[in-house]
C-alpha cells in the first residue's frame, strides 16, 4: 500500500482524492506543513509516500507517471512529489527544511517547494501533451480543466506503451494492435511476467511443431512463432502501459527471447532430421552467429556509453542519414532485428524447408553482422573517445576469462607485450583455423594452448584501446567456432546436437553477464567463472577431449559438459535474479536496441 498526503485548502469539485485512490494510494489530509511532516513520519518505512497539492489539476496518467513508476526513487510533477522507501530520508530532510524555513502555516505549494529542496536526483517525467498544473485562481483552474478535456489521456497512454525505437515489422505490423492486447491484459490484472511466460510457452510449442518434420507442423510452427512474437511485444507494452517494471521482469524478457529463438532452431533441426536432412551444423552456426552479433552490440555500447569526447565523422554521417525518413527504416531493417528475423524464419518455415530457412538466416545475419561491425569499427577509429575505468571493467567481465588466464598472467608477471584486440584475434584465428585444418589432432591441442596464452595477453591491461571492445566477441567466436568445427568433424550423429547444447549453455552464461552489467548488478561472481572454466579453459578442454576420445566418446563428453555448465550457471543465475527481485533491487526497463 502507498500513502498520499494532501496539502492545502480543499477545492470543491476536485477529483484529486479519487484519482489518488484509483492509483492505489491511501489518502491522508494535512492541515498545515507541520501536520504534513507528522503524517510523513507515521507512514511505515517500507511504503511509497507522496505529497500532493489539493489544487492539482491534470490527467490521471500524468499522476500515474509522476507517482507510481517503480524505476525512480524520487519523482515529481507540478503539484506532486513522491519517494520510494529507499529515498524516504531525502524526502523527510527536505520537508524538515521547508518547515524550518517557511513556518508551520505555509502549506500552499508545499509539494513543489519540497521537490525543489530535495538534495538527491529527482526524476521529472516528460508529460508531453498531458496536463499537470497547480492553478493559482479560479480562471486558471478553469483553463487547466479545459486543457485536460482537450487531450485524450487514454490515447496518450496507449501511444506511450509502444517502444519509441523499434524495427519496421514491429512498428507497422505488430504494435498497431498489440498495444490494445496490452490494455486488455492490464484490465484483467495480468502482469508482464505472465505474458512473457506465455510467449515462451508458445515459442516452445512452435519448436515442438517444427520438430514433427511434417508440412502441417511447419505451418503451425510458423504461425505460433509469429504469435509468440506478438506476445513478446505485448509484455513490454503492458509494462509501459501499467508501469509494471521490475528487475526480474527485465531479466525474464531478455533471457526468454534468446531461449525462444534457439529452442526454435533446435526444433527445426529435429524436424529436418525426421525428413532425412541433417542441418544441425546450420542450426548451431546460426546460434553462434546470432550470439556473436549480440556480443558485438553489447561490447561496443558498454565501451562507449560513458566515454568522453565521444564524437566522430562517421557518427555525424549516421545522424544525417537518420534525418532522412526512408533511410531510418532501411537501416533498421538491414540489421535484421528480432521482428524482421522472426518474420522471415516463420514464413520460410511454413513454405520451404529447414535447410533453406537456415541458409537465408545465415546469409541475412552475416550481412547484418558485417554492416554493423564495420560501422562500429569505423566509428571507433575516427573518434577520439576516452574510455572510463567502468567501461574497461565491463569489457573485462564480458571477456569471461577463467583460471587459466589468471595462471598465465601470474606466471608472466607483466613480461608479456601489449595485448588487446590483436592478441585476441591472433589466438582466435589460430585455434579455429587449426581445428578446421587438423581437426582433433595434437596440432590443434598445441594451438589451443597458444590460444590460452594469447587470451591472457589480450586482457593483461585495461581494455581502453579504440578497438578493444572487439575482444569479447572474438573470444565468443573462437570458443563457439571451435566447438562447432570439432563436433562437425567427429562424424558422429549426436555430436552436433550435443555441441548445440553446450554452446547454448555457455551462451546463456554470457547473456546473463550482459544483463547483470546492464542492470548495474555487477558481473557474475568469480567462483562461477572459475567453476565453468572461463572461455579459454572450456576451449582447451573441448580440444583435448576431441583429441583423446573416439567420436562416440566425444559425443558423450560434450553432453556431460553441456549438462554440467547448464546446471551450474542456471542455478546461480536464477538464485541471483530471484534474490535481487525479492530484495527490492531497483526496477529496470531497458529500451535498448531491437535484439
Short mmCIF file of C-alpha atoms in Angstrom, two decimals, residues 200-228 260 263-275 345-346 349-350 352-354:
data_model
loop_
_atom_site.label_atom_id
_atom_site.label_comp_id
_atom_site.label_asym_id
_atom_site.label_seq_id
_atom_site.Cartn_x
_atom_site.Cartn_y
_atom_site.Cartn_z
CA UNK A 200 7.96 -18.55 -24.06
CA UNK A 201 5.48 -21.42 -23.86
CA UNK A 202 4.05 -20.50 -27.27
CA UNK A 203 7.53 -20.49 -28.83
CA UNK A 204 8.35 -23.85 -27.24
CA UNK A 205 5.14 -25.31 -28.67
CA UNK A 206 6.17 -23.83 -32.04
CA UNK A 207 9.54 -25.57 -31.73
CA UNK A 208 7.72 -28.82 -30.93
CA UNK A 209 5.56 -28.43 -34.04
CA UNK A 210 8.66 -27.81 -36.16
CA UNK A 211 10.25 -30.94 -34.68
CA UNK A 212 7.45 -33.10 -36.17
CA UNK A 213 9.03 -32.67 -39.61
CA UNK A 214 5.64 -32.50 -41.37
CA UNK A 215 4.35 -29.72 -43.59
CA UNK A 216 1.42 -29.18 -41.26
CA UNK A 217 3.81 -29.00 -38.33
CA UNK A 218 5.98 -26.44 -40.12
CA UNK A 219 2.97 -24.26 -40.96
CA UNK A 220 1.75 -24.41 -37.35
CA UNK A 221 5.27 -23.64 -36.14
CA UNK A 222 5.48 -20.51 -38.29
CA UNK A 223 2.11 -19.22 -37.11
CA UNK A 224 2.89 -19.92 -33.46
CA UNK A 225 6.29 -18.25 -33.73
CA UNK A 226 4.61 -15.09 -35.03
CA UNK A 227 2.05 -15.22 -32.21
CA UNK A 228 4.88 -15.69 -29.72
CA UNK A 260 12.73 -18.98 -27.63
CA UNK A 263 14.87 -23.61 -28.99
CA UNK A 264 13.14 -22.95 -32.30
CA UNK A 265 16.42 -23.55 -34.15
CA UNK A 266 16.71 -26.90 -32.37
CA UNK A 267 13.11 -27.74 -33.29
CA UNK A 268 13.81 -27.02 -36.96
CA UNK A 269 16.92 -29.22 -36.86
CA UNK A 270 14.96 -32.08 -35.26
CA UNK A 271 12.22 -31.73 -37.86
CA UNK A 272 14.73 -31.78 -40.70
CA UNK A 273 16.35 -34.90 -39.23
CA UNK A 274 12.97 -36.67 -39.30
CA UNK A 275 12.91 -35.98 -43.02
CA UNK A 345 12.02 -17.51 -40.20
CA UNK A 346 8.28 -18.04 -39.64
CA UNK A 349 9.43 -22.42 -42.12
CA UNK A 350 5.85 -22.57 -43.38
CA UNK A 352 10.08 -24.02 -47.57
CA UNK A 353 12.41 -26.44 -45.76
CA UNK A 354 14.54 -26.08 -42.63
#
